[in-house]
Structures are given as C-alpha cells and as structure tokens.
PDB file of C-alpha atoms in Angstrom:
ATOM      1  CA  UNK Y 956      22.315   0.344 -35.329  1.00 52.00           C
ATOM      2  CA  UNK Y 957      24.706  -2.435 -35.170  1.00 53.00           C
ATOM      3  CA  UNK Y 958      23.030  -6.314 -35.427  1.00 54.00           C
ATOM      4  CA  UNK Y 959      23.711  -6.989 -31.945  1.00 54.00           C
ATOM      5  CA  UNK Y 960      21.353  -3.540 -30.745  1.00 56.00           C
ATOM      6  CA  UNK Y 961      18.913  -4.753 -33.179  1.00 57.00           C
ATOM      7  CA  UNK Y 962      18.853  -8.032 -31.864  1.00 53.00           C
ATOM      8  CA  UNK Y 963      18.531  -7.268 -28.237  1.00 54.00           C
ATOM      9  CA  UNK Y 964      15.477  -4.429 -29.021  1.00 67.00           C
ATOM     10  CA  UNK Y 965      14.030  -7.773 -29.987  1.00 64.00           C
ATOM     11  CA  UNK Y 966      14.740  -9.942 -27.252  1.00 70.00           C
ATOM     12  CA  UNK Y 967      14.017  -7.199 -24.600  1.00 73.00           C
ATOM     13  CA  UNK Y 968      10.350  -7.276 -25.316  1.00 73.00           C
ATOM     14  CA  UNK Y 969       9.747 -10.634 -24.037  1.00 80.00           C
ATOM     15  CA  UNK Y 970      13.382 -12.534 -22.513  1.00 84.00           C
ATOM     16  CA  UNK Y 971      13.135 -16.095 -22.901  1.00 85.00           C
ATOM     17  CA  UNK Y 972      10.548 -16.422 -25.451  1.00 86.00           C
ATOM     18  CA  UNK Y 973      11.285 -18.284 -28.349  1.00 86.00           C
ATOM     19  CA  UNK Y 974      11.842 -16.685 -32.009  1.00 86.00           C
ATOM     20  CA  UNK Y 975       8.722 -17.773 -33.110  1.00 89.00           C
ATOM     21  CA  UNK Y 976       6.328 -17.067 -29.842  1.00 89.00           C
ATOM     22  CA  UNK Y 977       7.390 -13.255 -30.266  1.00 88.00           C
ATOM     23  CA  UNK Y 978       6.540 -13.223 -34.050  1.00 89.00           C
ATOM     24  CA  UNK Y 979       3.336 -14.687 -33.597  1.00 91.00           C
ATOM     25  CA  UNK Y 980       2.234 -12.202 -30.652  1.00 91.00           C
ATOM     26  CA  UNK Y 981       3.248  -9.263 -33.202  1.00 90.00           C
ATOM     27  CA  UNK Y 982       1.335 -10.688 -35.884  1.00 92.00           C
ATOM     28  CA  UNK Y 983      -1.859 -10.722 -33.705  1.00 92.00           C
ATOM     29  CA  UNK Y 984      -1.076  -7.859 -32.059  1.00 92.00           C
ATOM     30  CA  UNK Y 985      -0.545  -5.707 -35.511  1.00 93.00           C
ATOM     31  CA  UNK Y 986      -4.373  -6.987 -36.728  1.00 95.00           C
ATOM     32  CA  UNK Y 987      -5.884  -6.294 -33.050  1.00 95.00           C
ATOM     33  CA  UNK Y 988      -4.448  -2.548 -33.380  1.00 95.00           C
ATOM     34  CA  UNK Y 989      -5.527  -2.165 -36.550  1.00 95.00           C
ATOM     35  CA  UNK Y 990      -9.096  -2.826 -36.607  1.00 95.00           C
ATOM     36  CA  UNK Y 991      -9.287  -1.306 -33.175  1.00 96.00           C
ATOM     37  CA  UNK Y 992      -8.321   2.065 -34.797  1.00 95.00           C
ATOM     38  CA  UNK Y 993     -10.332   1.465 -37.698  1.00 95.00           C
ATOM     39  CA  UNK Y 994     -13.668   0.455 -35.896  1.00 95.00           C
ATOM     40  CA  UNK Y 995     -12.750   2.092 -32.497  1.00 96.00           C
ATOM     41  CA  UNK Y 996     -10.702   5.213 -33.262  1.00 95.00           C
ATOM     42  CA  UNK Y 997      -8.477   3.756 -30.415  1.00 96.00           C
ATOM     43  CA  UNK Y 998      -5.783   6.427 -29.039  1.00 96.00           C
ATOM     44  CA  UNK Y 999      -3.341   6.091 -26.627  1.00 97.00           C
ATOM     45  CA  UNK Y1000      -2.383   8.760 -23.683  1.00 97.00           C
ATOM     46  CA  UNK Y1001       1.531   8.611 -22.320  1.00 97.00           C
ATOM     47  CA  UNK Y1002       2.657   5.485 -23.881  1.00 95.00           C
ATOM     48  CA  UNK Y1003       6.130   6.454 -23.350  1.00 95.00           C
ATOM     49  CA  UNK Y1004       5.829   6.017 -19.534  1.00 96.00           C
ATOM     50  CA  UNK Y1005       5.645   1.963 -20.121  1.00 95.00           C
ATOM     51  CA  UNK Y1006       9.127   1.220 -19.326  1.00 93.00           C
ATOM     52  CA  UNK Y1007      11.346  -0.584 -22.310  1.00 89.00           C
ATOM     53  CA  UNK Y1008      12.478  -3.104 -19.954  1.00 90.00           C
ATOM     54  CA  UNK Y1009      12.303  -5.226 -16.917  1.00 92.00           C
ATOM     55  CA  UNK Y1010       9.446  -6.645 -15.500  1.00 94.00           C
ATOM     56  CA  UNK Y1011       6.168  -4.853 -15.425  1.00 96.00           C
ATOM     57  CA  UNK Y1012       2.846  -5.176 -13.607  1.00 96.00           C
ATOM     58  CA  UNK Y1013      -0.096  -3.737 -16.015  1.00 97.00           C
ATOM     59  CA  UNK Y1014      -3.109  -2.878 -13.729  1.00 97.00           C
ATOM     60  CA  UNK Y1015      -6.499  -1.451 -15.127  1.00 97.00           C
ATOM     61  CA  UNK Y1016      -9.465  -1.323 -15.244  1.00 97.00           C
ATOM     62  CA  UNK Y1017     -12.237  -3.690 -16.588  1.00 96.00           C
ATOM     63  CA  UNK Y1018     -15.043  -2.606 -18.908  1.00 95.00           C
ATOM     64  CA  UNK Y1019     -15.533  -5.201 -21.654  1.00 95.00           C
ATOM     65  CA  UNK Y1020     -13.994  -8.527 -23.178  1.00 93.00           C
ATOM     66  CA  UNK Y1021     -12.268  -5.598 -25.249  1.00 95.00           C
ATOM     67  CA  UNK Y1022      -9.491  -4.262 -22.811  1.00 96.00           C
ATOM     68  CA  UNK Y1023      -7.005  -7.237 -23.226  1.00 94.00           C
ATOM     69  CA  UNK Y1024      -6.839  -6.278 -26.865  1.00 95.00           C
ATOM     70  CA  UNK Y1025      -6.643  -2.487 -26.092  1.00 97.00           C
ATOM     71  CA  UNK Y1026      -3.839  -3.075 -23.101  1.00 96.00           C
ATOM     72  CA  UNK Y1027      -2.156  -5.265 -25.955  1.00 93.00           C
ATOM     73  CA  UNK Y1028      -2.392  -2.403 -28.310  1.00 95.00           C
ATOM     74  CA  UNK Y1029      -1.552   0.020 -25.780  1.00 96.00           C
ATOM     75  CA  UNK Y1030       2.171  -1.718 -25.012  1.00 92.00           C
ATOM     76  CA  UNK Y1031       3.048  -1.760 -28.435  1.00 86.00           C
ATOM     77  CA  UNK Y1032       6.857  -1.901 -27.799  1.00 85.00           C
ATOM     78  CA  UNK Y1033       6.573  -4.371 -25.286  1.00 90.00           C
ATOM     79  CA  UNK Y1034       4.689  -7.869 -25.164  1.00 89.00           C
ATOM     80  CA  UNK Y1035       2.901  -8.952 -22.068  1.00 90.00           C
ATOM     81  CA  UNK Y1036       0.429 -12.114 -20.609  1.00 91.00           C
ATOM     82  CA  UNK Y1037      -2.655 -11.262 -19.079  1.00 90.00           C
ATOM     83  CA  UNK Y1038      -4.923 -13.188 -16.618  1.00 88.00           C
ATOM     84  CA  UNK Y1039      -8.384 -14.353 -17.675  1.00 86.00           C
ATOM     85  CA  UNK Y1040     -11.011 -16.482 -16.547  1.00 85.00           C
ATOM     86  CA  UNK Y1041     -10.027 -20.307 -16.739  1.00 86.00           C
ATOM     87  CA  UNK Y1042     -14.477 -21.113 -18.359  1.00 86.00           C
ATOM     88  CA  UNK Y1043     -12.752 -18.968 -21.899  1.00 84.00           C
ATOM     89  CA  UNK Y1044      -9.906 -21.966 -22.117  1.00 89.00           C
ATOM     90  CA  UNK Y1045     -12.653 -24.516 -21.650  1.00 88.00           C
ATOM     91  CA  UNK Y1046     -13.060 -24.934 -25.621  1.00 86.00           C
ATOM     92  CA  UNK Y1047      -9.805 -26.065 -26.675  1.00 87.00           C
ATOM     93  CA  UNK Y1048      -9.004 -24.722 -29.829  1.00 89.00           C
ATOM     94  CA  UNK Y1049     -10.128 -21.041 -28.388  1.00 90.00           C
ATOM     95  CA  UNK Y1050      -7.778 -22.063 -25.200  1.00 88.00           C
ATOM     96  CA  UNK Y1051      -4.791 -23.233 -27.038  1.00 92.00           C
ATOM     97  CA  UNK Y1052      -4.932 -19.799 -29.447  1.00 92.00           C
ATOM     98  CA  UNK Y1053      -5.261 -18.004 -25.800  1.00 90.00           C
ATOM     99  CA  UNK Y1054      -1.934 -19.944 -24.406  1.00 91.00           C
ATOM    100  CA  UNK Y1055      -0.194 -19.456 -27.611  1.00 90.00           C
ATOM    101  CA  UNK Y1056      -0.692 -15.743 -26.685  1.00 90.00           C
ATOM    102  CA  UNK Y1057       0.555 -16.484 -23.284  1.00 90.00           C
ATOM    103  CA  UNK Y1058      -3.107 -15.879 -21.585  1.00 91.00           C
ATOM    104  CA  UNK Y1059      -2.522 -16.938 -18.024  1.00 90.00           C
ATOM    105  CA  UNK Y1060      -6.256 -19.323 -16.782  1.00 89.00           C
ATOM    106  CA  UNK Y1061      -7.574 -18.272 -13.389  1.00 86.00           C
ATOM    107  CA  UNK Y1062     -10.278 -19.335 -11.285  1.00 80.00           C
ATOM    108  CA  UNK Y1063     -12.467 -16.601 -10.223  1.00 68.00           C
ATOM    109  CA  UNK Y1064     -13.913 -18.381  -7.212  1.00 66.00           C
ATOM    110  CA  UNK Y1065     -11.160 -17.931  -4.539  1.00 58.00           C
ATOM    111  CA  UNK Y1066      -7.542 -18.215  -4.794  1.00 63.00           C
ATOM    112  CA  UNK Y1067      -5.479 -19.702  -7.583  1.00 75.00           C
ATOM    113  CA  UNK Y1068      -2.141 -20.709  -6.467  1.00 84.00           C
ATOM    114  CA  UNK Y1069      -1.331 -21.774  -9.960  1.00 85.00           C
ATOM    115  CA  UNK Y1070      -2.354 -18.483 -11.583  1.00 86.00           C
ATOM    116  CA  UNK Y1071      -0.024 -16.921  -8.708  1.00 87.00           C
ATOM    117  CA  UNK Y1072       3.180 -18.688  -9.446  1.00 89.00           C
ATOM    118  CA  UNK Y1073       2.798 -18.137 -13.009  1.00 90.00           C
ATOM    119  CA  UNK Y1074       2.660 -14.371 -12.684  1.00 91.00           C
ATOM    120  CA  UNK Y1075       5.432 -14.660 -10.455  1.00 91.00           C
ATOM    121  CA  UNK Y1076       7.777 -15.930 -12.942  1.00 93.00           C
ATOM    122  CA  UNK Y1077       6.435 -14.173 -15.819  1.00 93.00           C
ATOM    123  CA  UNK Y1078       7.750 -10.762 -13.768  1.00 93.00           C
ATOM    124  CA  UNK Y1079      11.288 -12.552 -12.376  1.00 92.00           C
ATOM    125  CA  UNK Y1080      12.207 -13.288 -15.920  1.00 92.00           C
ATOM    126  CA  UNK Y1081      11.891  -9.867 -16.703  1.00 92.00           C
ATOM    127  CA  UNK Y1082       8.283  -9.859 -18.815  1.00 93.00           C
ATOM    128  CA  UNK Y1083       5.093  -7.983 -18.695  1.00 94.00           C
ATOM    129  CA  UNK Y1084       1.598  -9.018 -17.177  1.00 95.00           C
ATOM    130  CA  UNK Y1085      -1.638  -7.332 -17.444  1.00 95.00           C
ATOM    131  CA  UNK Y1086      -4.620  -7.886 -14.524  1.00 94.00           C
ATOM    132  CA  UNK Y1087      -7.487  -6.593 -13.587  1.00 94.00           C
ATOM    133  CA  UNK Y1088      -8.444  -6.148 -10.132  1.00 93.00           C
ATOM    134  CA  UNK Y1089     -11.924  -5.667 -10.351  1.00 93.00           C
ATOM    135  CA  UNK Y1090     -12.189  -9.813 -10.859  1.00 88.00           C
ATOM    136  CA  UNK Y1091     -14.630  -8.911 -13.472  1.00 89.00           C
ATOM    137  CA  UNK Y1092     -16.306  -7.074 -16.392  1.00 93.00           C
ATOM    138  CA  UNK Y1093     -18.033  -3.859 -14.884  1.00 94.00           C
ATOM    139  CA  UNK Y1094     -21.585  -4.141 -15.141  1.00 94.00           C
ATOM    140  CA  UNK Y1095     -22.590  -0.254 -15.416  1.00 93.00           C
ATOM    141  CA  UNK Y1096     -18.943   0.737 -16.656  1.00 92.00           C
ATOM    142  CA  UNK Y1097     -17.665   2.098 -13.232  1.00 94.00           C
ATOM    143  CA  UNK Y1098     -15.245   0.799 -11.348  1.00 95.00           C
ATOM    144  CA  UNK Y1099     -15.441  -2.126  -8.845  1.00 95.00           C
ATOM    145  CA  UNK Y1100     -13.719  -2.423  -5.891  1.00 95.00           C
ATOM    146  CA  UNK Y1101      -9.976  -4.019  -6.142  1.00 95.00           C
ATOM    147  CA  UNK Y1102      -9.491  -7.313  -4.663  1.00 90.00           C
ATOM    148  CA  UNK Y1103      -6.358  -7.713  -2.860  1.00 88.00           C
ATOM    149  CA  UNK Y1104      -4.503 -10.517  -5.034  1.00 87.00           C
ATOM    150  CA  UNK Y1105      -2.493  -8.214  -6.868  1.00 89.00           C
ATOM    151  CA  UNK Y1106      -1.148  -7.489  -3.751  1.00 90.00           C
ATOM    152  CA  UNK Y1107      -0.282 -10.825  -3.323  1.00 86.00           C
ATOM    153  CA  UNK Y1108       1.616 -10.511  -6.312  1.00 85.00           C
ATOM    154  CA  UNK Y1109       3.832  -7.177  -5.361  1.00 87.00           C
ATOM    155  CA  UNK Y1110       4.929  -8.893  -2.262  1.00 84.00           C
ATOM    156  CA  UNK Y1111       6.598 -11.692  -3.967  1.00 83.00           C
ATOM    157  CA  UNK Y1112       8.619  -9.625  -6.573  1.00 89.00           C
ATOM    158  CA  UNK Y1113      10.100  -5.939  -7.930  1.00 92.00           C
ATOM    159  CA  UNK Y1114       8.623  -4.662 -10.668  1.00 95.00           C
ATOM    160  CA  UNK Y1115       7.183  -1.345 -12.443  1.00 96.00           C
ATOM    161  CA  UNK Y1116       3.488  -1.131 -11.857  1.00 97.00           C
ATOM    162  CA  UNK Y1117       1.718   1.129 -14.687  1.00 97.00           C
ATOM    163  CA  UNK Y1118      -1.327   2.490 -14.336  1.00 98.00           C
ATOM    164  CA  UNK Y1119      -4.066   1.986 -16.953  1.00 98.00           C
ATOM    165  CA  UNK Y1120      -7.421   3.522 -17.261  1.00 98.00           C
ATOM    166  CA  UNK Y1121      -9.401   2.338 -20.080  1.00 98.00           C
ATOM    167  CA  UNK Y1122     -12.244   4.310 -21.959  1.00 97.00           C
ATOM    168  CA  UNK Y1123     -15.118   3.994 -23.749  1.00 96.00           C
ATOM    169  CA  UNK Y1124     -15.107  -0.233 -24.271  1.00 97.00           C
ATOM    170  CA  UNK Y1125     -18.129  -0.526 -21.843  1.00 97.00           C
ATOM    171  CA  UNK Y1126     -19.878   1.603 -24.701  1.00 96.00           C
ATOM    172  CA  UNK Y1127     -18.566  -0.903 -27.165  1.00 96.00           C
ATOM    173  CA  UNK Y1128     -19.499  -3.914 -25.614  1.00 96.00           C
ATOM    174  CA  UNK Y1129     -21.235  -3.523 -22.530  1.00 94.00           C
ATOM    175  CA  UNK Y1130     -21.365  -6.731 -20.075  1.00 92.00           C
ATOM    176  CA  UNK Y1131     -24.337  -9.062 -21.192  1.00 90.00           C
ATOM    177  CA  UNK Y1132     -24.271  -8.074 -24.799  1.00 91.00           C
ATOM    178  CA  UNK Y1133     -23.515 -10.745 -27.062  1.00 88.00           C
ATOM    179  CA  UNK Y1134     -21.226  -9.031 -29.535  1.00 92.00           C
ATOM    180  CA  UNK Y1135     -19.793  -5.527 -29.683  1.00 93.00           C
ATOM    181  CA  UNK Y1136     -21.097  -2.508 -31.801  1.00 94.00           C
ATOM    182  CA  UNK Y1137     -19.522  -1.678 -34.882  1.00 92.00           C
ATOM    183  CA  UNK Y1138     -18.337   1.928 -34.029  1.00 93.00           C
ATOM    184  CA  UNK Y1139     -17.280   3.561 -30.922  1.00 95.00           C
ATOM    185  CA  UNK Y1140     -14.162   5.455 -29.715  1.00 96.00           C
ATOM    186  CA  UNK Y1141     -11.664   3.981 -27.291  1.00 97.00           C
ATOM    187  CA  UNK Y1142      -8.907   5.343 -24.986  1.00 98.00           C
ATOM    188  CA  UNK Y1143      -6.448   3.885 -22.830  1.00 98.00           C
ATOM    189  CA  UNK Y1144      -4.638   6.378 -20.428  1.00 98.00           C
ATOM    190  CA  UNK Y1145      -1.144   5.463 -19.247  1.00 98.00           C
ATOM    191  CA  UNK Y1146       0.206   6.648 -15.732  1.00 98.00           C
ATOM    192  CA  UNK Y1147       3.218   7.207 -14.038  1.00 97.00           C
ATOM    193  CA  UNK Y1148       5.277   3.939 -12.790  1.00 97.00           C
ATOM    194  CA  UNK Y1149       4.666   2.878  -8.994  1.00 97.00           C
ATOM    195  CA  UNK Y1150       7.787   0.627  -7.757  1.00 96.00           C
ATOM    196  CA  UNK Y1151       5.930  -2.147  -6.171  1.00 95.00           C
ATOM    197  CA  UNK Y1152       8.328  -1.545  -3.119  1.00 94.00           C
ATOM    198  CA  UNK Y1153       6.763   1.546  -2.740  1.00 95.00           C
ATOM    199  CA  UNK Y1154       3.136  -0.431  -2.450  1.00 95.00           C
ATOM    200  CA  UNK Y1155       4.534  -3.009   0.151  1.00 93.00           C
ATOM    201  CA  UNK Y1156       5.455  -0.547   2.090  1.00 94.00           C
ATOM    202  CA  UNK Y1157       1.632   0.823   2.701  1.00 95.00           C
ATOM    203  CA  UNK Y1158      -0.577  -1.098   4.821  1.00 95.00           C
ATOM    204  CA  UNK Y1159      -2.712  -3.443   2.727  1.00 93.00           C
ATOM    205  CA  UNK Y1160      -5.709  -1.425   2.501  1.00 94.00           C
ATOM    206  CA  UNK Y1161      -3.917   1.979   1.740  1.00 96.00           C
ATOM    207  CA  UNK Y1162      -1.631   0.087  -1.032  1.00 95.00           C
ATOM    208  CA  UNK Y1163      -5.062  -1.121  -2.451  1.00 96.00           C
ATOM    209  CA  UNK Y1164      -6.732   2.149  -2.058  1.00 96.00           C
ATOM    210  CA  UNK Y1165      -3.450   4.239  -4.133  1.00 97.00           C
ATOM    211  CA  UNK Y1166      -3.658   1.527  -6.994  1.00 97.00           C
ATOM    212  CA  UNK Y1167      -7.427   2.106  -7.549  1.00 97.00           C
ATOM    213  CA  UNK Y1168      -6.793   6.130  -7.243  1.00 97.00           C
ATOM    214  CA  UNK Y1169      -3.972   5.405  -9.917  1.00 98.00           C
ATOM    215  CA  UNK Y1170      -5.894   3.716 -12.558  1.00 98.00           C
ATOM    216  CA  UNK Y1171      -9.536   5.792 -11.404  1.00 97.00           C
ATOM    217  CA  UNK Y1172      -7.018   9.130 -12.300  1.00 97.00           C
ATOM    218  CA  UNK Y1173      -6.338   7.950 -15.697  1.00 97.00           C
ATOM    219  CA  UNK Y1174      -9.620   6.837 -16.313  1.00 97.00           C
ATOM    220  CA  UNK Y1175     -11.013   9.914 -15.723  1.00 96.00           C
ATOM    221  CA  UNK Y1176      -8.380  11.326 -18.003  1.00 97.00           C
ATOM    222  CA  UNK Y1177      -9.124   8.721 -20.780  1.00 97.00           C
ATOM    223  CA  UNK Y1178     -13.015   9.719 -20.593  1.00 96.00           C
ATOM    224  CA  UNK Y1179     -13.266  13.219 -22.601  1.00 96.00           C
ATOM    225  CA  UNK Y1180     -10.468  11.884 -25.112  1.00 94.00           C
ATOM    226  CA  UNK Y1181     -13.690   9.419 -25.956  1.00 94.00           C
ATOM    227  CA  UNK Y1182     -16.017  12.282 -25.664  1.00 93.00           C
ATOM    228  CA  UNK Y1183     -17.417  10.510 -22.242  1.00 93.00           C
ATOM    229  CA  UNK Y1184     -18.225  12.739 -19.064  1.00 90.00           C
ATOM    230  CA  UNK Y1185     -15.529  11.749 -16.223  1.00 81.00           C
ATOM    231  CA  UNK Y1186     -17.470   9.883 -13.530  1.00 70.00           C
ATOM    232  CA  UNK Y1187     -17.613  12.250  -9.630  1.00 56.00           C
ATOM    233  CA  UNK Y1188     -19.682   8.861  -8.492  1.00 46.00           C
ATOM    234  CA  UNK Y1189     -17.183   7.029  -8.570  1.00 53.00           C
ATOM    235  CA  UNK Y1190     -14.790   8.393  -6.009  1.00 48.00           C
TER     236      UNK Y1190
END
C-alpha cells in the first residue's frame, strides 16, 4: 500500500480531525474493547455493513450507560460522536475527557438547537454520530418509544443510517444500579444501511415506526448471541 492509501485509510475515519484527536479516540477506544471482551465477552454481528466512508447516522437502542462504549467498539474502523445528557458534562474534568472524545451535551427536557446543529455538521463533514432515540436508559431493558428528533436530523442532511440493536448491557448494568456487574455477555447487532432519503420520504410517523422495526430486528437478533430470549412484548 503506497503512503498516500495509508494515509487517507487514516484520515477517512474521521475528516477534519486533527492528528492527535484521532490517536487519542483509538487509544480509548482499544482499552474500552478490550475489557469489554474480557469482562463482557462482547461480539459483534455484521460489522462489515458500517460503511468505510461518508457520513453516518448510528441509531440504537438504549439499555445501560454501557452502549456508547459498545457502539464505540462496534465501529472499530470508523470513529464517531455520540449524544449524551448535558447533567454527565456538569463535572468538568469528566466533561472535558467526554469532549475530548467528541461527546456531543444535550438537554433532555425539550429541544436542543445546539445539540442539532452540531450533529448536523458532524454528518456534512463526512463523520459518524451515534443517538439514541429512546431519550433514555430503558428501565426494564425493552425498548421505548422513539422520539422524533432524529428525524429532525435526516431532514437536514444525506447520510447512511445503520441500524444497531444492542444486547445484554441492561443485564450488566441495569438503570438505577450504581455500578455494573463484573461478568455478563454483550452483543451488538449491525443492520443493513437506510439512505436517510429513503426515511424523508415516509410520513413522519411511518419513518419513525421503520427505524424502531430496524434496530427492534437486530435486537432481537443480538438476544440469543447473549443467551437472552428475544422479546414478542415488545412489538
């Protein structure tokens, strides 16, 4: 591989990132993965359907403070910001690590313009981001409804939506328990791409309704893998 391939298989995982912001991400990304296989037996289902370029909408679902670091694990050829709550940047040293990390803050209560436009221009400059549309942590470990802001976000920009479902971390670290258990198993289940043209082009409720059938679908798929029963209540 000549020096200018090598150097762009670098560069495409994150354009316009600095040297150093990429290095760092791998770093932490490397000793998330590892301990999650180690503690978690973390696997992975059809990571090769994460495209190796251009911008890319992660959407999945949310079971414990766990599936940033498993998404994160997950696109291991491809860097990415998430959203979170804005109350985890409210100690600074734990918020600056976060934004070093590129962590985009959101308010929970109501819109956040901000949070918005940053997403926005993390996807037009050709990066990843990761969100949840559940709002929230899962209290029993099924699936909330989706709330329509990521909808917001498909009608301002193109991009590759993938599909996550994400096993098993609600038995980790259910919601309301201070720490996490030691052992577990954990699997994140990849789907096929949706062009977010394809999703404007449903009425609001139906494009809504196909994401959460998308990322329910490879839940269900990620639940034996983690020797979990799949989940009929939830449809």
């Amino acid at each position: 591989m000549s020096r200018t391939r090598r150097w762009w298989q670098f560069r495409r995982r994150v354009p316009g990132r600095s040297v150093a912001a990429i290095l760092w991400f791998g770093f932490g990304r490397t000793v998330v993965s590892i301990s999650l296989r180690v503690l978690y037996r973390y696997g992975v289902l059809d990571r090769d359907r994460i495209p190796a370029e251009g911008p890319v909408l992660v959407v999945a679902n949310h079971e414990s403070f766990l599936d940033p670091m498993l998404v994160g694990s997950t696109m291991s050829d491809r860097q990415f910001s998430p959203l979170a709550r804005d109350s985890l940047f409210r100690f600074r040293p734990f918020g600056a690590l976060l934004r070093s990390y590129g962590v985009i803050p959101v308010r929970r209560e109501g819109g956040d313009a901000a949070a918005m436009r940053a997403t926005i221009a993390e996807l037009k400059a050709g990066r990843c981001v990761a969100v949840f549309p559940e709002g929230t942590r899962s209290p029993d470990g099924r699936m909330l409804p989706f709330r329509r802001g990521v909808l917001l976000m498909l009608g301002r920009v193109d991009c590759e939506v993938i599909p996550m479902g994400i096993a098993g971390s609600f038995e980790v670290w259910p919601k309301g328990r201070g720490r996490p258990r030691w052992r577990g198993r954990t699997t994140v289940a990849v789907g096929e791409p949706i062009p977010a043209k394809v999703l404007r082009e449903l009425p609001p409720q139906e494009a809504l309704a196909r994401l959460e059938d998308a990322v329910r679908a490879e839940v269900d798929r990620a639940r034996p893998v983690s020797g979990l029963p799949t989940r009929d209540g939830d449809r």
